[in-house]
Short mmCIF file of C-alpha atoms in Angstrom, two decimals:
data_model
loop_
_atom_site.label_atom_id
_atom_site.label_comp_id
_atom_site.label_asym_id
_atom_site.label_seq_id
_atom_site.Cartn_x
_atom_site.Cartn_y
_atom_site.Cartn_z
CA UNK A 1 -15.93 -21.57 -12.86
CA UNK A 2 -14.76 -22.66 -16.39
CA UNK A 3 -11.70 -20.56 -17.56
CA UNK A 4 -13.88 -19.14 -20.62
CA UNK A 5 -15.95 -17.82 -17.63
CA UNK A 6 -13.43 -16.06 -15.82
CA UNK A 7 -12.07 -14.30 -19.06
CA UNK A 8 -16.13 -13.14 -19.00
CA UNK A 9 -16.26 -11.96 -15.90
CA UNK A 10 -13.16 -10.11 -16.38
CA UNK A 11 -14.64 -8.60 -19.77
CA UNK A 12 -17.69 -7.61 -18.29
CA UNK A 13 -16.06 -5.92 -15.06
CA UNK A 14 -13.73 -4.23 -17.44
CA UNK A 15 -16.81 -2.50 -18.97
CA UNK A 16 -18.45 -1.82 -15.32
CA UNK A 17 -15.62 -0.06 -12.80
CA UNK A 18 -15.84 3.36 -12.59
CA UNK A 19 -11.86 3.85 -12.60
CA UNK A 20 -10.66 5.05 -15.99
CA UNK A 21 -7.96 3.42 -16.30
CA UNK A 22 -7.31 0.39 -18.24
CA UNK A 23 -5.45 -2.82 -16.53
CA UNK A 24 -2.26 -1.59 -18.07
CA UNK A 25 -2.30 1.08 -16.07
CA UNK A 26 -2.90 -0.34 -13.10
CA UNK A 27 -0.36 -1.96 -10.02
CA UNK A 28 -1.97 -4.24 -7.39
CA UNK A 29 -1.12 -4.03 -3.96
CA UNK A 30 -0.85 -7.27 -3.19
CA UNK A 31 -4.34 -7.53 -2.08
CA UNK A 32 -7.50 -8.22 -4.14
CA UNK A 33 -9.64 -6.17 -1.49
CA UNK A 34 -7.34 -3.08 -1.11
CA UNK A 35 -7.09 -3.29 -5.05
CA UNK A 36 -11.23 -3.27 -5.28
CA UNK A 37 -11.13 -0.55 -2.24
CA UNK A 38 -8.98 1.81 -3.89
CA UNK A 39 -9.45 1.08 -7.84
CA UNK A 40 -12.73 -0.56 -8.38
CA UNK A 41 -10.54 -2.98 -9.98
CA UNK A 42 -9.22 -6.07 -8.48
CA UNK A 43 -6.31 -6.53 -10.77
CA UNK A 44 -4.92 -2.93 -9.46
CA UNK A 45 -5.11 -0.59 -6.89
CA UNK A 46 -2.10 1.94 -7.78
CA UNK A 47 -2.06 3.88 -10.73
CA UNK A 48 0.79 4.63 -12.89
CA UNK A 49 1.87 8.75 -13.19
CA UNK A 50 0.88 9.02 -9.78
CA UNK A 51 1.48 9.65 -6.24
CA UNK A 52 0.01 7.41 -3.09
CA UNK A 53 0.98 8.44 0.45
CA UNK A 54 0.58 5.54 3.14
CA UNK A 55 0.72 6.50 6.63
CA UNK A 56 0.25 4.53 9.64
CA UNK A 57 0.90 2.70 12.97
CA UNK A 58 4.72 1.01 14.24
CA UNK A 59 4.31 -2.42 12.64
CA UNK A 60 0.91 -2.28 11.29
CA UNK A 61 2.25 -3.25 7.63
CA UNK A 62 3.74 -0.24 5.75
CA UNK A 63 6.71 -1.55 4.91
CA UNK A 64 4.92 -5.01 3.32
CA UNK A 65 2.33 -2.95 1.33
CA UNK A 66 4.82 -1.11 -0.45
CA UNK A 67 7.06 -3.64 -1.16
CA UNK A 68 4.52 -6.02 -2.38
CA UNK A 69 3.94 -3.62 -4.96
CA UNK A 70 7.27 -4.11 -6.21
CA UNK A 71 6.84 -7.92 -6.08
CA UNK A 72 3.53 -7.39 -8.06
CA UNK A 73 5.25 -4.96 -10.75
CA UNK A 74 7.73 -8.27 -11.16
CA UNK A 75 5.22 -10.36 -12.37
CA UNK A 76 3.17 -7.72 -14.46
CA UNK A 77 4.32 -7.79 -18.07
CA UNK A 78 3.32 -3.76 -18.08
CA UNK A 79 6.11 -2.41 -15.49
CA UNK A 80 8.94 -5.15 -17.21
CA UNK A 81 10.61 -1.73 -18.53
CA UNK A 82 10.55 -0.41 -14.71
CA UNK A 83 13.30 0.05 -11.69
CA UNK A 84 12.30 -0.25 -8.46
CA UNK A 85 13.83 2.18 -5.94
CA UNK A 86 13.61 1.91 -2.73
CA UNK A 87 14.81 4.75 -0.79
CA UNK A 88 15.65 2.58 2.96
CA UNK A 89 15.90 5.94 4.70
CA UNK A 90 15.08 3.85 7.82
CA UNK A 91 17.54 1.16 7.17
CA UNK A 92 14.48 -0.69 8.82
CA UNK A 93 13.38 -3.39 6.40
CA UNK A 94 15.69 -6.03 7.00
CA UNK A 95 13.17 -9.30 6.22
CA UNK A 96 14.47 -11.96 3.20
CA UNK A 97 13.57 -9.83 0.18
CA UNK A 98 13.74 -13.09 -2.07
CA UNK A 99 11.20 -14.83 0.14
CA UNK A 100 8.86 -12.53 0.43
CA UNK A 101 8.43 -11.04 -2.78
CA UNK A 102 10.70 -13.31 -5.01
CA UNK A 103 13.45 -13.49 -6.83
CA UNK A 104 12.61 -11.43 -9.85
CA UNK A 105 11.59 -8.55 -7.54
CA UNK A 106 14.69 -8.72 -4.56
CA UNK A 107 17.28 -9.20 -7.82
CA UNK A 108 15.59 -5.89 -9.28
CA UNK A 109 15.26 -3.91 -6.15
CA UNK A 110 17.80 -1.12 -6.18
CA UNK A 111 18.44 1.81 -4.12
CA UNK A 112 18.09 5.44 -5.43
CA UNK A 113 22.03 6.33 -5.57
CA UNK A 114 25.54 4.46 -4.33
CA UNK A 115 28.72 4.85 -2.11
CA UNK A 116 32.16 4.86 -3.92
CA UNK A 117 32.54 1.50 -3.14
CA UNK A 118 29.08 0.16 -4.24
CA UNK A 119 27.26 0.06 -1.23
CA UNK A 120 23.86 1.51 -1.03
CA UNK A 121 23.46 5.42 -0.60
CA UNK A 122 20.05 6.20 0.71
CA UNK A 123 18.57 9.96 1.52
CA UNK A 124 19.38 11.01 4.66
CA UNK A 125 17.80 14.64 4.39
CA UNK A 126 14.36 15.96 2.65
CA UNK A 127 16.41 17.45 -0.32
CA UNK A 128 18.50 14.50 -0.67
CA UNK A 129 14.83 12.79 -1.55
CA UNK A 130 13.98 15.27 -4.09
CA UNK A 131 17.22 15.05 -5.90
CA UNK A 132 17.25 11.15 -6.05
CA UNK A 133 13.63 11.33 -7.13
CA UNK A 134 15.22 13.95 -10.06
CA UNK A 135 18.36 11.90 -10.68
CA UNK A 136 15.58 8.78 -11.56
CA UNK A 137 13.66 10.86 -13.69
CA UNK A 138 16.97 11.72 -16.08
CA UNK A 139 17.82 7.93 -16.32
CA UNK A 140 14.77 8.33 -18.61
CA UNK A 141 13.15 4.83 -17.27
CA UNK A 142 9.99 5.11 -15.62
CA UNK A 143 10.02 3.85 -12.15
CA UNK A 144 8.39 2.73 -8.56
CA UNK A 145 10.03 4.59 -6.30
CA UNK A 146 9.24 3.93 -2.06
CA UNK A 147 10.59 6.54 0.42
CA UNK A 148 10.47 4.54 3.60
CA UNK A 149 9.98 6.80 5.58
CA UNK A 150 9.55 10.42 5.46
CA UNK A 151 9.60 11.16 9.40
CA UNK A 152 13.80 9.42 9.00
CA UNK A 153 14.75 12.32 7.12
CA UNK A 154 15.96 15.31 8.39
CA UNK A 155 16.37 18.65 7.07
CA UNK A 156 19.24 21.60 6.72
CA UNK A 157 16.99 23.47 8.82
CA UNK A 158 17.16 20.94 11.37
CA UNK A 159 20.92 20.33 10.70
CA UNK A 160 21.41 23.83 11.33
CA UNK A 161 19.89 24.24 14.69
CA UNK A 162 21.33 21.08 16.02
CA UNK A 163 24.86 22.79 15.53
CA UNK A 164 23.46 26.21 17.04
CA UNK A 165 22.06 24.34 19.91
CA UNK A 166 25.00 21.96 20.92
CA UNK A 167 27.52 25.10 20.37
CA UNK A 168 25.26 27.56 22.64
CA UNK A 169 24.85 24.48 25.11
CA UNK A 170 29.06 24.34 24.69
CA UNK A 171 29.12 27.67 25.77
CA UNK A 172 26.92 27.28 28.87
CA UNK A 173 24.61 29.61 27.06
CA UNK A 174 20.53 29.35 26.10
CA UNK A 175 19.80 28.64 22.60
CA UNK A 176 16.98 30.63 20.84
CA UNK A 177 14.20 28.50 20.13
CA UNK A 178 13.04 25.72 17.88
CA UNK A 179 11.35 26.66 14.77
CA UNK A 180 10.50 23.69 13.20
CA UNK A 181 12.66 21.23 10.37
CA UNK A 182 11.11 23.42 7.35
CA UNK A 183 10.08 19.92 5.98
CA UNK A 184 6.57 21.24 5.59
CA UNK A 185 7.57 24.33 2.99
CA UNK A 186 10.26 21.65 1.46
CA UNK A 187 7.28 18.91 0.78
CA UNK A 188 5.17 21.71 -0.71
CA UNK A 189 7.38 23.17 -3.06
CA UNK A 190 9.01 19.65 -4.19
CA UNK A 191 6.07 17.58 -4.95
CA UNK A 192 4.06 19.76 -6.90
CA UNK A 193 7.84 20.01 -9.46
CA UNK A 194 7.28 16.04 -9.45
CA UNK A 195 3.56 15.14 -10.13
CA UNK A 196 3.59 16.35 -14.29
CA UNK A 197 6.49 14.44 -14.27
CA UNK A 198 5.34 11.33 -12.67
CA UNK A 199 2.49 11.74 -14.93
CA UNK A 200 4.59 11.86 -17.89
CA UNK A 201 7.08 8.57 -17.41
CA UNK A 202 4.32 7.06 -15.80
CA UNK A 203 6.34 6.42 -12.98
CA UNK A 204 4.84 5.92 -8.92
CA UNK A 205 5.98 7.01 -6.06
CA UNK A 206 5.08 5.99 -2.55
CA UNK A 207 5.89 7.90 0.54
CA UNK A 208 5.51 6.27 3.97
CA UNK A 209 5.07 8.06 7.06
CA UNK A 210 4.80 7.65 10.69
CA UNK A 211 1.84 8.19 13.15
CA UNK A 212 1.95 10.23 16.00
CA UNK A 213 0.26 10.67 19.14
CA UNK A 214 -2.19 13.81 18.61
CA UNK A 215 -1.80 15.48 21.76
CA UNK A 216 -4.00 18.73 21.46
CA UNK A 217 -6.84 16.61 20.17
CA UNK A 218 -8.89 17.07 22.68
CA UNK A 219 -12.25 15.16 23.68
CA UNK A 220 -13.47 14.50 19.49
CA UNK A 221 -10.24 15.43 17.65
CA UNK A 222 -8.28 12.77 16.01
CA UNK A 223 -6.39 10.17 18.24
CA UNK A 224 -3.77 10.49 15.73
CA UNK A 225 -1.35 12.67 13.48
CA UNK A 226 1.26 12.56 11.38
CA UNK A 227 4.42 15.19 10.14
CA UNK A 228 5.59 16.89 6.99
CA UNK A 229 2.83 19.29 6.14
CA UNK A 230 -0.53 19.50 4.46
CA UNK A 231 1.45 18.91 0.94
CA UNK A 232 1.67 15.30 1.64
CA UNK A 233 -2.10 15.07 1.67
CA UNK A 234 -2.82 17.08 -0.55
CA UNK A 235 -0.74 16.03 -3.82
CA UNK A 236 -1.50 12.33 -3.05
CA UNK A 237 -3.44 10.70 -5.39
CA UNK A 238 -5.03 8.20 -2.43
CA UNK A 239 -3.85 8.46 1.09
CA UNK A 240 -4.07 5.23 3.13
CA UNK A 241 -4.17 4.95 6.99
CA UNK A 242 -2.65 1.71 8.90
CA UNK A 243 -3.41 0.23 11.81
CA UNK A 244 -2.92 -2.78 13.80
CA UNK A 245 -6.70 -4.28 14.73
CA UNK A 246 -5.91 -7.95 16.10
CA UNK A 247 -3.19 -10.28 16.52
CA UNK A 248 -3.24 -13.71 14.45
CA UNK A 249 -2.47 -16.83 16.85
CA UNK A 250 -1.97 -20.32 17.00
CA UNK A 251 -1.98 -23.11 19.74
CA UNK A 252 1.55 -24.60 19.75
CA UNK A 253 2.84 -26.82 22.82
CA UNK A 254 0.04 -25.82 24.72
CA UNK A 255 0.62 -21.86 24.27
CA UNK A 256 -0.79 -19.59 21.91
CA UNK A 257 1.89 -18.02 19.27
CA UNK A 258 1.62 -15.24 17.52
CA UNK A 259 1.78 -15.56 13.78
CA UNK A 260 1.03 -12.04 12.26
CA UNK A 261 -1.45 -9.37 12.84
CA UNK A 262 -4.61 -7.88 11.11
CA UNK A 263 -3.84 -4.78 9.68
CA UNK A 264 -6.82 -1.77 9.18
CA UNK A 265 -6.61 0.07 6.10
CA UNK A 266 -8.39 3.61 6.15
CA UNK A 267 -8.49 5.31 2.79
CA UNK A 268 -9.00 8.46 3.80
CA UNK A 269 -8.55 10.00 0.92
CA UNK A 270 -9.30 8.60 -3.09
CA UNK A 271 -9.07 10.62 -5.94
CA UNK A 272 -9.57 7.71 -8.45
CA UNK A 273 -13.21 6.79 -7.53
CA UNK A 274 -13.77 9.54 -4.47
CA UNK A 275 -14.37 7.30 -2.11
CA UNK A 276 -13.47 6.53 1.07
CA UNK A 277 -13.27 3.19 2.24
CA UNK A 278 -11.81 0.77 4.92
CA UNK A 279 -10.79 -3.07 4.65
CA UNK A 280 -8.98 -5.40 6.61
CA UNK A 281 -5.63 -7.27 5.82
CA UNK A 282 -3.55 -10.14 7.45
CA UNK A 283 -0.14 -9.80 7.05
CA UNK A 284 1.98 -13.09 8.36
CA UNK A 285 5.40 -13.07 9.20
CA UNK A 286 6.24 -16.19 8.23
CA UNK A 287 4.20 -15.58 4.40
CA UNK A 288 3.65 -11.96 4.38
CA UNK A 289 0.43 -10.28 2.88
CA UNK A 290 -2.47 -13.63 2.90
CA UNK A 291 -4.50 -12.57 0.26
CA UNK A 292 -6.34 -15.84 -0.15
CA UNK A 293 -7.53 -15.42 3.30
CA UNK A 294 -8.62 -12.20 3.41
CA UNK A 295 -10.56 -13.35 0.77
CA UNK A 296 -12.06 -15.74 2.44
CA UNK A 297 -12.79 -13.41 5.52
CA UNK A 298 -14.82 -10.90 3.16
CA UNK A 299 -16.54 -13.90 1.58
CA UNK A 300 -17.99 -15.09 4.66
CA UNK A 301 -18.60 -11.65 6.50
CA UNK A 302 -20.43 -10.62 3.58
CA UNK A 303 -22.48 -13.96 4.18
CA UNK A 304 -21.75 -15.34 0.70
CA UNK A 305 -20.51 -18.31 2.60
CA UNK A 306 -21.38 -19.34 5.66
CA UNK A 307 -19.58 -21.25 8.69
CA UNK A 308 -20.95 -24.96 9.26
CA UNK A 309 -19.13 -25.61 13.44
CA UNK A 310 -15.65 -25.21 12.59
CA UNK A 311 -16.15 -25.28 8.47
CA UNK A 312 -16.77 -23.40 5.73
CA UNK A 313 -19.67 -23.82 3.65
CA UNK A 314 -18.90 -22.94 0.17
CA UNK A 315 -21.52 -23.70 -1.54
CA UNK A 316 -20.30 -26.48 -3.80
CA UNK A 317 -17.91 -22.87 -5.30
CA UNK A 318 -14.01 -23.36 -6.41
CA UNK A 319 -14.71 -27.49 -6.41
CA UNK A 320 -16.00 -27.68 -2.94
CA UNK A 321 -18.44 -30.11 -2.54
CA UNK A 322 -18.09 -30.51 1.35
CA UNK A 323 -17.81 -27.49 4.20
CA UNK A 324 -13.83 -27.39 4.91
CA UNK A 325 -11.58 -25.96 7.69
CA UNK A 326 -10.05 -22.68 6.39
CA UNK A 327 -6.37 -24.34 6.45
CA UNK A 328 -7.85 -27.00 4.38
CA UNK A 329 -9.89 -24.18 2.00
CA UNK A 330 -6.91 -22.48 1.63
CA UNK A 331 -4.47 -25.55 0.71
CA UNK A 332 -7.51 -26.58 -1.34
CA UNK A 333 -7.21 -23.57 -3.41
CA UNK A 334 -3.63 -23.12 -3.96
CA UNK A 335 -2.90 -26.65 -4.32
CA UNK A 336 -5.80 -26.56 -7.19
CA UNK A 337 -4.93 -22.73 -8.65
CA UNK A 338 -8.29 -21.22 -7.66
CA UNK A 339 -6.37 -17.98 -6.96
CA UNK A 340 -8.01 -15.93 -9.50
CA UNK A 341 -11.46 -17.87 -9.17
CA UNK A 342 -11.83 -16.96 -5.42
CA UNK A 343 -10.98 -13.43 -6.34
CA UNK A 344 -13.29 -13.31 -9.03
CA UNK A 345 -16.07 -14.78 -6.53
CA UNK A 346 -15.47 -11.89 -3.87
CA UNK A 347 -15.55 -9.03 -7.34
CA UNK A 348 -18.88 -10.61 -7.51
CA UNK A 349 -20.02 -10.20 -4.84
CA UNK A 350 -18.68 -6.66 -4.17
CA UNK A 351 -20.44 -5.57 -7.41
CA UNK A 352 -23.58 -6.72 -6.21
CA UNK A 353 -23.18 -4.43 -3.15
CA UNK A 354 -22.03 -1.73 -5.16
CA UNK A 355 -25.15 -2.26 -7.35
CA UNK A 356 -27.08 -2.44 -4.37
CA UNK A 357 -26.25 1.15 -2.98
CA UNK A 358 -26.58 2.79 -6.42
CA UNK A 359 -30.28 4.84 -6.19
CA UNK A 360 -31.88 4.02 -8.98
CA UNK A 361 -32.06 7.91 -10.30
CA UNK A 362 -32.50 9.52 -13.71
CA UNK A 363 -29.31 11.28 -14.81
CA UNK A 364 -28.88 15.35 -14.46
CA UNK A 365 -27.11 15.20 -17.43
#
């Protein structure tokens, strides 16, 4: 595809999503197919003024998402005015910042307040959050801020009874019982005083939370829950589910290693096109969020391309004249900067699937 084709095809998809928004407005994930799955748009699947909630599985990929989306913001010309909080609550991610989401974005990744002596102060209860989220908003920059995660915060409430309980258990006495950490009421009341703001900067914000075990589900309830209250859902602009479908391996010395995982992505709820959708992601651990080959996945489970024995058939697309291994497709691609070309390819074909489920019916209004 000539590069006066691609600026076409980008044109003429412009004129087709359904999203409103314009690509200015718009923060990719990372991922070309979460972008699509969420926006409509590949170049974006985040909007700015807004409020995304990501829940999901121990190590199915929370942590990655989110931060990609500061690594994206680094190389967007539109978020250059931006900080990046992230709000560590979990003290959990602890990869090489610099390698896997450069320079730009680790040397511009701050968190939301400091210690006296410069070290980083992150919240430690639910109204710590909402006061760091306020103490952003008066800087007067607009901003990315991640909460990672909302389950690691506690709560006065929950302060409160700890200190009842261990004094009554001092005592030899019963304490009265557990009511709950109030998060619930807190999450309600606080995020509908941020969204108009949010809207107004511009700014995102991204809260991560845990899943739990749902233990009263019973025989067709849902396998899984999660905490904080209905507020979470319901304020959230798209709410994305995690989970971890498959294991990526590789034959070395005779034994198979693992290299990453395949992460599920459930959109379970999507207020920018209203709909729900799901898509698959491999996340790496030695590169992170593989984009390329998810790609390449969707390409040929779509049966755009097609496998010849151990190959894949590309049909003379991206300067492929011969079936390749997918290594070889993939080195192929970067080595050539095909990035955007393979991306493009997979838009195309998603529209065509999209067009393809459209009725063809006359307008009610």
């Amino acid at each position: 595809m000539k590069p006066e084709n691609v600026e076409e095809a980008i044109k003429s998809r412009r004129t087709r999503r359904e999203t409103p928004s314009d690509a200015d407005n718009l923060l990719s994930t990372g991922s070309t197919l979460l972008n699509l799955n969420l926006s409509g748009d590949w170049r974006g699947g985040l909007v700015k003024g807004k409020y995304f909630f990501f829940v999901g599985d121990t190590s199915s990929g929370k942590t990655f998402f989110t931060c990609t989306c500061f690594a994206e913001a680094a190389i967007n010309p539109a978020f250059e005015d931006y900080r990046f909080i992230h709000d560590n609550v979990e003290i959990g991610a602890l990869m090489n910042f610099e390698k896997f989401f450069g320079k730009e974005a680790a040397a511009r990744i701050e968190p939301p307040a400091k210690n006296a002596d410069g070290s980083p102060k992150y919240s430690t209860t639910d109204d710590e959050f909402y006061f760091n989220v306020d103490d952003a908003f008066n800087v007067g920059k607009p901003f990315i801020y991640v909460l990672d995660s909302m389950d690691a915060l506690t709560s006065r409430a929950e302060i409160k009874k700890f200190r009842e309980t261990k004094i009554a258990n001092r005592a030899n006495k019963e304490a009265t019982g557990d009511f709950g950490d109030g998060k619930a009421k807190r999450n309600s009341r606080g995020l509908r005083t941020l969204l108009h703001r949010l809207e107004d900067t511009g700014s995102i914000l991204i809260i991560i939370n845990q899943t739990r075990d749902n233990l009263d589900a019973g025989l067709f309830g849902p396998k899984k829950t999660r905490s904080g209250g209905r507020a979470l859902s319901f304020y959230a602009t798209a709410e994305m589910w995690t989970s971890v479908v498959g294991k990526i391996v590789k034959a070395v010395r005779g034994k198979e290693r693992k290299l990453g995982i395949t992460s599920k992505i459930e959109i379970k709820k999507n207020r920018i096109t209203g709909r729900d959708r799901t898509c698959t992601i491999p996340i790496k651990y030695a590169y992170g969020i593989d984009d390329i080959d998810s790609c390449i996945e969707y390409l040929m489970l779509e049966g755009h391309w097609k496998k010849a024995g151990t190959k894949i058939n590309t049909n003379g697309e991206l300067e492929c004249d011969y079936p390749l291994l997918k290594s070889k497709l993939i080195a192929h691609i970067e080595e050539n900067g095909l990035e955007n070309e393979l991306r493009l390819l997979v838009v195309k074909v998603w529209d065509e699937i999209e067009q393809a489920c459209i009725e063809p019916r006359k307008s009610r209004y």
